[in-house]
Short mmCIF file of C-alpha atoms and ligand atoms in Angstrom, two decimals:
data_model
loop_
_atom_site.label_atom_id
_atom_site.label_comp_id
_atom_site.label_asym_id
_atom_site.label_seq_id
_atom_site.Cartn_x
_atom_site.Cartn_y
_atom_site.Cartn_z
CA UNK A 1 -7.52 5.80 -28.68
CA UNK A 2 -10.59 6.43 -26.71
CA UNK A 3 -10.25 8.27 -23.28
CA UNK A 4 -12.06 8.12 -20.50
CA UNK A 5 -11.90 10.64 -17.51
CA UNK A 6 -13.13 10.19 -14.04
CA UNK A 7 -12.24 11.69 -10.51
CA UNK A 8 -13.50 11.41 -7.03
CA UNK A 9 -13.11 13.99 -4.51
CA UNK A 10 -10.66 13.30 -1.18
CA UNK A 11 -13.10 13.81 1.55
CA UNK A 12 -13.97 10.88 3.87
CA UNK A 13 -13.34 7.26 3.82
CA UNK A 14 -13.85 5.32 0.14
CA UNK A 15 -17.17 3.24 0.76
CA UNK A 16 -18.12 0.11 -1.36
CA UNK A 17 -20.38 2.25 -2.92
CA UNK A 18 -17.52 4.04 -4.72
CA UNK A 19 -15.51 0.90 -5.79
CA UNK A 20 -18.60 -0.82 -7.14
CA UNK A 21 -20.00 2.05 -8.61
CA UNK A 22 -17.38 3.83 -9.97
CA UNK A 23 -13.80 2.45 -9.97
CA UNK A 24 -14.33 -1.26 -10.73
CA UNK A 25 -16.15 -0.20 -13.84
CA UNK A 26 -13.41 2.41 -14.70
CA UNK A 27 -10.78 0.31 -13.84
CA UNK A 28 -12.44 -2.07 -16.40
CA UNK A 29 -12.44 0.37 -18.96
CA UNK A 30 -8.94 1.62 -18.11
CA UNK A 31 -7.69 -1.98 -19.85
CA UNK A 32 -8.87 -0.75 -23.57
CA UNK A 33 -8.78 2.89 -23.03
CA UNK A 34 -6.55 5.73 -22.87
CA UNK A 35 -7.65 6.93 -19.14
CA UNK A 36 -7.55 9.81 -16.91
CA UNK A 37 -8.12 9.58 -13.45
CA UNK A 38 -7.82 12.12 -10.71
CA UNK A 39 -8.18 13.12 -7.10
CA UNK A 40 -10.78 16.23 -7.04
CA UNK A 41 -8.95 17.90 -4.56
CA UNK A 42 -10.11 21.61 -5.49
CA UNK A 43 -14.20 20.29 -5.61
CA UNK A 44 -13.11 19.26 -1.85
CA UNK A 45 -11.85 22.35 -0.63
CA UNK A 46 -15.97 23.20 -1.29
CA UNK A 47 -15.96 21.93 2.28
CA UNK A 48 -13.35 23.70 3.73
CA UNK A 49 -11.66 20.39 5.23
CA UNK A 50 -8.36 20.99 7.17
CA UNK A 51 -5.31 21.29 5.18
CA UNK A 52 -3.14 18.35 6.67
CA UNK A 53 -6.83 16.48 6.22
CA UNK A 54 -7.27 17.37 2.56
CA UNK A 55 -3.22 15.92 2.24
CA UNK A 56 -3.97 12.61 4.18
CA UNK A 57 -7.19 12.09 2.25
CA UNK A 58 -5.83 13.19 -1.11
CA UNK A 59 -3.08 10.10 -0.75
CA UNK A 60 -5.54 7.40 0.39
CA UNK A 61 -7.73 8.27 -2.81
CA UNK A 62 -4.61 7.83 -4.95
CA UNK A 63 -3.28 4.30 -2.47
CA UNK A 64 -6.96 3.19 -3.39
CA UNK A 65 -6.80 3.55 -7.01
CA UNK A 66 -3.88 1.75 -7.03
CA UNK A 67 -4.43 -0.87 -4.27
CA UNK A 68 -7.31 -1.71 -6.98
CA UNK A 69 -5.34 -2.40 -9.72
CA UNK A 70 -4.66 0.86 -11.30
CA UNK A 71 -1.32 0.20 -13.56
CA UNK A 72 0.06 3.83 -13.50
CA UNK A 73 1.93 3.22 -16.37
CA UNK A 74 -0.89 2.74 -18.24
CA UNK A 75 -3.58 5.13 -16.91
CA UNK A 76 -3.14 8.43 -15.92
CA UNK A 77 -3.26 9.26 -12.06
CA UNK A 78 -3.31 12.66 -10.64
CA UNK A 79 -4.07 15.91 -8.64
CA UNK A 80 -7.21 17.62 -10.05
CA UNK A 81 -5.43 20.60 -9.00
CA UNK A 82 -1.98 19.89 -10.61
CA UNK A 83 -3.51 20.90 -13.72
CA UNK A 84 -4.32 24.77 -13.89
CA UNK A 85 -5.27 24.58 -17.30
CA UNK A 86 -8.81 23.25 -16.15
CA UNK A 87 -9.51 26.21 -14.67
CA UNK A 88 -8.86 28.64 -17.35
CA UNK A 89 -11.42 26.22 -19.36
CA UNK A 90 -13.79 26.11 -16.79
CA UNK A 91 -13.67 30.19 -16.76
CA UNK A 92 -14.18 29.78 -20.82
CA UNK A 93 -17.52 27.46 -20.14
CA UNK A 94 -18.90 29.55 -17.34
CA UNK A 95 -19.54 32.19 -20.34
CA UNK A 96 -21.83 29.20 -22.10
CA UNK A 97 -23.71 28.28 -19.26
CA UNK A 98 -26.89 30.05 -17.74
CA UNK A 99 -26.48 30.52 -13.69
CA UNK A 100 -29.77 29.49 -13.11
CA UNK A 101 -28.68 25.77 -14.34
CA UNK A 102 -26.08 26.27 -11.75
CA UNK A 103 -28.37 26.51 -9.01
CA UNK A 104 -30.10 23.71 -9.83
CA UNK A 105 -26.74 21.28 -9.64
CA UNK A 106 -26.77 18.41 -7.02
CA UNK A 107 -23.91 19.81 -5.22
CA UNK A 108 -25.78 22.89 -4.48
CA UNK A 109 -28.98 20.60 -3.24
CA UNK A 110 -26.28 18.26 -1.31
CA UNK A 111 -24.76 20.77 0.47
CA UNK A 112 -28.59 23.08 1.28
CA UNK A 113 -29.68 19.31 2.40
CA UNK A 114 -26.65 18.81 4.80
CA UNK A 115 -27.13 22.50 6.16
CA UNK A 116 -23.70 23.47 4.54
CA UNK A 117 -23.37 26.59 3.17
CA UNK A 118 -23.78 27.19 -0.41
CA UNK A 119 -20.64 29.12 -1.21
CA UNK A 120 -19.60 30.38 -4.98
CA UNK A 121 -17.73 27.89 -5.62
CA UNK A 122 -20.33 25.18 -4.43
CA UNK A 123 -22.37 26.39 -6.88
CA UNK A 124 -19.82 26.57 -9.37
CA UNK A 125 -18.85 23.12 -8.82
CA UNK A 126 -20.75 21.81 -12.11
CA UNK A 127 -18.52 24.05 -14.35
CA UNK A 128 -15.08 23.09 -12.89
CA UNK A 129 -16.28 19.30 -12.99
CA UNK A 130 -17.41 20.04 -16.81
CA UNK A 131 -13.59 21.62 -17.44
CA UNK A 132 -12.07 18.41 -15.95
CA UNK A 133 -14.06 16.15 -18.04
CA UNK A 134 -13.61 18.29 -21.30
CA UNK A 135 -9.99 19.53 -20.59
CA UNK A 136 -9.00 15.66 -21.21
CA UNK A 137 -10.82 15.23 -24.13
CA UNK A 138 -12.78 12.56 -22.38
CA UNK A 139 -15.40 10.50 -24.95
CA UNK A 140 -16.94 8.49 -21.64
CA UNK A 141 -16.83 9.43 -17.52
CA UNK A 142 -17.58 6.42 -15.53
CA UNK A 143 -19.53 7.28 -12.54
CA UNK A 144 -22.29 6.27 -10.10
CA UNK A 145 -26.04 8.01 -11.31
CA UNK A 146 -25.73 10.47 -8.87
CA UNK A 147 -23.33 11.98 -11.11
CA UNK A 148 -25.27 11.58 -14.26
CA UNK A 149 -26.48 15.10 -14.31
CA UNK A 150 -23.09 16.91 -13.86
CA UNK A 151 -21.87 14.94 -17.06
CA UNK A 152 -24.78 15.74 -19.36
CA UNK A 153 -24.03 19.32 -18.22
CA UNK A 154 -20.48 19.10 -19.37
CA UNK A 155 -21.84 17.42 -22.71
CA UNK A 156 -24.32 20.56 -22.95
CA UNK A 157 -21.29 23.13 -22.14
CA UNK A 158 -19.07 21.24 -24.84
CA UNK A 159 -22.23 21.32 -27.55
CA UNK A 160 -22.58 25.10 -27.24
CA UNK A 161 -18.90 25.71 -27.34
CA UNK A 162 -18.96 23.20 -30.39
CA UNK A 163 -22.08 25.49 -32.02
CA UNK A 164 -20.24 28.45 -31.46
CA UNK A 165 -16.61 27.33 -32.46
CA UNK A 166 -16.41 24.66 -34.52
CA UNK A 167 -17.66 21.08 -34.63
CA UNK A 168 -14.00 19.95 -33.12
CA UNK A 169 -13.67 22.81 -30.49
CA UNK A 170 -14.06 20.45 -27.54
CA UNK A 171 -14.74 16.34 -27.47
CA UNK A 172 -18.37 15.93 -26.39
CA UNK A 173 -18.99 13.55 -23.54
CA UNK A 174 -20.76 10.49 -22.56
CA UNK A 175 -21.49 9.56 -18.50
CA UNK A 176 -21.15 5.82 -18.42
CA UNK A 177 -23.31 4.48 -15.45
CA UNK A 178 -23.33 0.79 -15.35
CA UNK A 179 -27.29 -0.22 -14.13
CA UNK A 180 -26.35 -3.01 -11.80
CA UNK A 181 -24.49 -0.52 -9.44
CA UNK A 182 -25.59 3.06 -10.48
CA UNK A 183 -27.08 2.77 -6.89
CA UNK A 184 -25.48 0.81 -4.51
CA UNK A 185 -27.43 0.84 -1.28
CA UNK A 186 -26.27 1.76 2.33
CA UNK A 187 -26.56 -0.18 5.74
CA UNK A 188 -29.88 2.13 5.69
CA UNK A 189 -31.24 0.86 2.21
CA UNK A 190 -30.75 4.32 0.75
CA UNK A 191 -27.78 5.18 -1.58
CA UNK A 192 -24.88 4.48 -0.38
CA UNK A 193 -23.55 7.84 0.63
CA UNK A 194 -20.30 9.66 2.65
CA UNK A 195 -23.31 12.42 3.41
CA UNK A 196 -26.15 9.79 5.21
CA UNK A 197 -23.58 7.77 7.10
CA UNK A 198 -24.64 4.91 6.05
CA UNK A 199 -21.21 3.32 4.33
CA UNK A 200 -19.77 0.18 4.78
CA UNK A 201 -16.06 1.32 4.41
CA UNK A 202 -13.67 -0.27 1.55
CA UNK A 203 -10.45 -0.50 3.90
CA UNK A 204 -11.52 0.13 7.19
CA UNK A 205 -10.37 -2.45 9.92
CA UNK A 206 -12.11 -5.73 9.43
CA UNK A 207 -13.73 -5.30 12.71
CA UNK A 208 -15.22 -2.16 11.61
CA UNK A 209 -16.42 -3.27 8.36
CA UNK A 210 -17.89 -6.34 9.94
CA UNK A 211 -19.63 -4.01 12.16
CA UNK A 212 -21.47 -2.00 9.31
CA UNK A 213 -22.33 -5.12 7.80
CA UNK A 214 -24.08 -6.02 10.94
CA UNK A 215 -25.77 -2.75 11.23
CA UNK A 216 -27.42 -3.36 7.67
CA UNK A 217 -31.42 -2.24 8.12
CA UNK A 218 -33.92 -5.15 7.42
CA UNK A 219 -37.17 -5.83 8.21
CA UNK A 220 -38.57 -8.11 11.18
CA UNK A 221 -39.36 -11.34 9.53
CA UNK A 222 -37.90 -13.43 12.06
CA UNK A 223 -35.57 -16.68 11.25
CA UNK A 224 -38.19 -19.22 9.86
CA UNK A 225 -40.20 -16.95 7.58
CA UNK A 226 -39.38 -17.23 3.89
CA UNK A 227 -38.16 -13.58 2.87
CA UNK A 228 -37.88 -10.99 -0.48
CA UNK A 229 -34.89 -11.30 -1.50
CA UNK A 230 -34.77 -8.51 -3.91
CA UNK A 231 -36.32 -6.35 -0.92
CA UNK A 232 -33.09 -7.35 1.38
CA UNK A 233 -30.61 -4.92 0.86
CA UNK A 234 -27.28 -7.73 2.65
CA UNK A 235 -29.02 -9.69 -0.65
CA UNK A 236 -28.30 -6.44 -3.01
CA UNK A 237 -25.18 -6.28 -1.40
CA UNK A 238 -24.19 -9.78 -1.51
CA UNK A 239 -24.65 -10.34 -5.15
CA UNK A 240 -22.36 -7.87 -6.33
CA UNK A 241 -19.77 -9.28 -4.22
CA UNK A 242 -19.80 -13.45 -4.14
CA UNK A 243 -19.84 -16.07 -6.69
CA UNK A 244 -23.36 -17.21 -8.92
CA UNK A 245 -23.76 -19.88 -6.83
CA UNK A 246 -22.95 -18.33 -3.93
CA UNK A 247 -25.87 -15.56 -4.85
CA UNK A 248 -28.11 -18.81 -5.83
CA UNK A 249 -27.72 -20.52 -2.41
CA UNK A 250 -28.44 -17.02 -0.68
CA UNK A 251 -31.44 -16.45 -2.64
CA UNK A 252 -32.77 -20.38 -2.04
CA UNK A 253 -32.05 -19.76 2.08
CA UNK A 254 -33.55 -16.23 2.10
CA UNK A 255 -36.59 -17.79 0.46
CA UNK A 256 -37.19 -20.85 2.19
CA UNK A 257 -36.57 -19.08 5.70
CA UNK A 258 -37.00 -21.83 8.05
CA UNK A 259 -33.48 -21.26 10.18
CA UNK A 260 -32.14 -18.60 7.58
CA UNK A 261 -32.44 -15.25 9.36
CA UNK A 262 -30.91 -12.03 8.22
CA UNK A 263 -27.88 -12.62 10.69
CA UNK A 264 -27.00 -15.42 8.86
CA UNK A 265 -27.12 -13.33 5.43
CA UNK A 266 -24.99 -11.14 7.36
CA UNK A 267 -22.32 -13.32 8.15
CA UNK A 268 -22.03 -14.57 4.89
CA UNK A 269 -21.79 -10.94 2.73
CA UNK A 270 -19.42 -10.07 6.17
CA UNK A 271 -17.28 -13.15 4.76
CA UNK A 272 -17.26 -12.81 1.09
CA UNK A 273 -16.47 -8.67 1.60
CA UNK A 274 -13.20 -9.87 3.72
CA UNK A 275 -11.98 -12.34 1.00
CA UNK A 276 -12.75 -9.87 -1.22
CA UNK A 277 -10.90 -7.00 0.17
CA UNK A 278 -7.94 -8.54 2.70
CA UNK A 279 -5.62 -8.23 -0.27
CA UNK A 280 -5.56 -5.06 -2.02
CA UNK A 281 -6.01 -3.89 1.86
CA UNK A 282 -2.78 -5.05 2.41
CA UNK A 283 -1.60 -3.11 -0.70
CA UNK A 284 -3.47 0.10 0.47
CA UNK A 285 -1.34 -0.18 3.64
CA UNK A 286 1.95 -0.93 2.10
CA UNK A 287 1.08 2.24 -0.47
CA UNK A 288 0.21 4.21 2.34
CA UNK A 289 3.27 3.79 3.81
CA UNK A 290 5.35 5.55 1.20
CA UNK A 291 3.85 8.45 0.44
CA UNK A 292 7.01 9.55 -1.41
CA UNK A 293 6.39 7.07 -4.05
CA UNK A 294 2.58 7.79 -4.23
CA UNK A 295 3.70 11.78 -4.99
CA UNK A 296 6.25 10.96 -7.50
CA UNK A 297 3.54 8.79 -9.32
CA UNK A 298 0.70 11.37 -8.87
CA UNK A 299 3.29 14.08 -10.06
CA UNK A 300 4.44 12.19 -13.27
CA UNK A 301 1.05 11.76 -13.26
CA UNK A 302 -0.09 15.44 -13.97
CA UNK A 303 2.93 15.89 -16.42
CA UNK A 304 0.62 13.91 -18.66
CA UNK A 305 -2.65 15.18 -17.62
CA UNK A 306 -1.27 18.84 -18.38
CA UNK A 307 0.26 18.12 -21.72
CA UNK A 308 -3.60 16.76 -23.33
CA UNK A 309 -5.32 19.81 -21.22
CA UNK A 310 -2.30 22.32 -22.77
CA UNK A 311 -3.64 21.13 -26.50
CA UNK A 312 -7.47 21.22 -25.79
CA UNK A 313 -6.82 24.62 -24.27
CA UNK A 314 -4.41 25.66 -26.82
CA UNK A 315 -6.80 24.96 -29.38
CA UNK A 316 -9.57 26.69 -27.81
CA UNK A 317 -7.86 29.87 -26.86
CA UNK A 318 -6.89 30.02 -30.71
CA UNK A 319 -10.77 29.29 -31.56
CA UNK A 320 -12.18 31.53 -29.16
CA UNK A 321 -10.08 34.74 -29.90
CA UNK A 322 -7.38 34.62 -26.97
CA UNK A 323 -4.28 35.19 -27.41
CA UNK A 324 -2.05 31.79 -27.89
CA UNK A 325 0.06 31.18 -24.58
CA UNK A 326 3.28 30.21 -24.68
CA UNK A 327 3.44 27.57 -21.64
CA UNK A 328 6.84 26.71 -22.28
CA UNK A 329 7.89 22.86 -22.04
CA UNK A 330 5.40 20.73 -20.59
CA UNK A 331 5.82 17.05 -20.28
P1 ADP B 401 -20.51 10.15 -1.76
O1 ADP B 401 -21.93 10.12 -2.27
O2 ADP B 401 -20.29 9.10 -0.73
O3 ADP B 401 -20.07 11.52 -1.31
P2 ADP B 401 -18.86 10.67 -4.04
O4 ADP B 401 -19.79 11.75 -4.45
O5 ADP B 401 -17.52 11.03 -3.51
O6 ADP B 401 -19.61 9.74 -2.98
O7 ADP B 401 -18.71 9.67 -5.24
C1 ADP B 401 -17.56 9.31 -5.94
C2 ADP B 401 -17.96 8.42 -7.09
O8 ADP B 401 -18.59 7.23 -6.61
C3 ADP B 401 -19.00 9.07 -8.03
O9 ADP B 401 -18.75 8.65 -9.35
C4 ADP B 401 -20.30 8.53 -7.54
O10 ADP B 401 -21.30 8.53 -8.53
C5 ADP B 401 -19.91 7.12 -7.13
N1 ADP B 401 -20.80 6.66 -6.06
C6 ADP B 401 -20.90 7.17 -4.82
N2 ADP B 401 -21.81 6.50 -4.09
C7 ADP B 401 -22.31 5.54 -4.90
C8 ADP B 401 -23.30 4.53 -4.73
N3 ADP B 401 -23.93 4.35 -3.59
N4 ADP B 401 -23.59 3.73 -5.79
C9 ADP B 401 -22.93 3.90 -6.97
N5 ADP B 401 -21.99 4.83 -7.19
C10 ADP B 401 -21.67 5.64 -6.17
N1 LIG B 402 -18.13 15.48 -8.58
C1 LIG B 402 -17.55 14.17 -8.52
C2 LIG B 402 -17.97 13.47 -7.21
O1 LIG B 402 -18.23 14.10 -6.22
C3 LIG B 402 -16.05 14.24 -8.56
C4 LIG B 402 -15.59 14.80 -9.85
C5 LIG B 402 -14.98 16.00 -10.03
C6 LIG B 402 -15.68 14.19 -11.14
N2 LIG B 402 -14.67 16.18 -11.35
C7 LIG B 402 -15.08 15.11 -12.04
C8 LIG B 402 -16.19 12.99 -11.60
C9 LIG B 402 -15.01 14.82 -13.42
C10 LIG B 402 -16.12 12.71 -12.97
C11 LIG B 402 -15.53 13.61 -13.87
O2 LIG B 402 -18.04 12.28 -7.18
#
């Protein structure tokens, strides 16, 4: 069966911009595919966040996936770092891949724009990300455009390992960025981003969520003038969220104006986000609240993550000229 292989990194609060973006559409896939998800928890040590943070944050990612839907019986769940195996493949790929492609990577450029330092393994970020993708064998990664450019580097590292080793060495890659939400905007009209603080949160308090709603950026056309629609970002928001009609009857008030203001656009995305997220919430909260469970399905988790990266690295050791490990019983 076909895999697919995404992760997100723990490190601040999961944003609409993240479900929409990345796990509805993976979580779509996950129904016909054999799928691979993970918590990047070594990418967010990058950032040096506090250990008891990285923890907390590391089991919301995980109470998220699966407050979504996630059937971890079916799909694979797991610590990015459960799985050392990825990092002996990413060591294997840094020896295909010029440094000067390195420091052109977005996390480099994320972190020099946010006045972070660029450590080593900032900048080796792209390489570790390509070893997760490849290490699973993955055929697609679902993830927002921003991410676009660490996949194709990943499909360039597994084409010149390919070249070198044989045609089957590694499974070459595919990003999968769905169009309609490769770029959902922020309450500032830019991408919706952790870095810009501009998020409307996916399980924050409904009073908070309201409140980002309400800080939403819009121009000054005041109640009675007809407005863009498709230059409103609550609109862009809005129709990825309600019904057609619902979209329909937005679009025909924003237009018409006369009594339809932005606030009013604002209370109804504010309303169709709470419907849409008051249940799987709940869920969030409930997984939250047993964090045993959450470990024992992350760590059954990486049992099966480790056994496909133990036969892509097995293979490649063999290809490559290492000597063949014996790991002893995984699984
Ligand atoms: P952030 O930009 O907030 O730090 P991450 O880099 O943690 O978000 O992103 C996790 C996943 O969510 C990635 O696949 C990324 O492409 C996707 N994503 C993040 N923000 C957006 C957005 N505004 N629109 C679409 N996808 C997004
Ligand atoms: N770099 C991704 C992000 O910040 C997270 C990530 C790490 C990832 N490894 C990955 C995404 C492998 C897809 C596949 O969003």
């Amino acid at each position: 069966m076909a895999r697919a292989v995404t992760g997100i990194q723990p490190s601040g609060q999961v944003h609409v911009g993240n479900w929409l973006g990345m796990i509805r559409p993976a979580l779509t896939i996950a129904q016909d595919w054999e799928s691979y998800f993970f918590v990047a928890d070594w990418h967010a040590l990058t950032s040096h966040p506090e250990p008891d943070v990285l923890r907390r944050a590391t089991r919301e990612i995980a109470a998220t996936w699966l407050a979504l839907g996630l059937d971890a019986d079916r799909s694979t769940l797991f610590r990015q770092s459960d799985v050392p195996e990825v990092q002996e493949l990413a060591w294997i790929l840094g020896t295909v891949i010029p440094a000067g492609l390195l420091e052109r990577g977005h996390a480099v450029k994320a972190a020099r724009d946010g006045g972070r330092e660029v450590n080593a393994s900032t900048w080796w970020y792209p390489t570790l990300m390509a070893a997760d993708i490849l290490a699973y064998g993955a055929d697609v990664v679902p993830v927002g455009a921003d991410q676009k450019q660490h996949v194709e580097m990943a499909r360039d590292m597994a084409i010149k390992i390919n070249v070198r080793f044989g045609d089957d060495a590694l499974v070459v890659p595919e990003p999968r960025v769905r169009a309609e939400v490769g770029v959902v905007p922020g309450t500032d009209g830019r991408k919706m981003s952790k870095s810009y603080g501009n998020v409307v949160p996916l399980f924050d308090t409904p009073k908070r969520t309201r409140k980002a709603i309400m800080g939403i950026v819009t121009d000054s056309l005041g109640v009675d003038e007809p407005k863009d629609p498709d230059r409103c970002t609550v609109f862009q928001l809005y129709k990825l969220l309600a019904t057609d009609d619902e979209v329909a009857e937005m679009d025909a008030d924003l237009r018409r104006g006369r009594g339809y203001g932005y606030g009013h656009a604002k209370e109804a995305l504010a309303l169709v986000m709470e419907r849409t997220v008051a249940m799987p919430r709940e869920c969030y909260t409930e997984w939250l609240a047993s964090p045993a469970r959450l470990d024992e399905i992350l760590d059954a988790g990486a049992r099966r993550a480790r056994v496909a990266a133990a036969a892509t690295l097995d293979r490649l050791r063999e290809r490559v000229g290492l000597h063949a490990l014996r790991r002893g019983s995984l699984g």
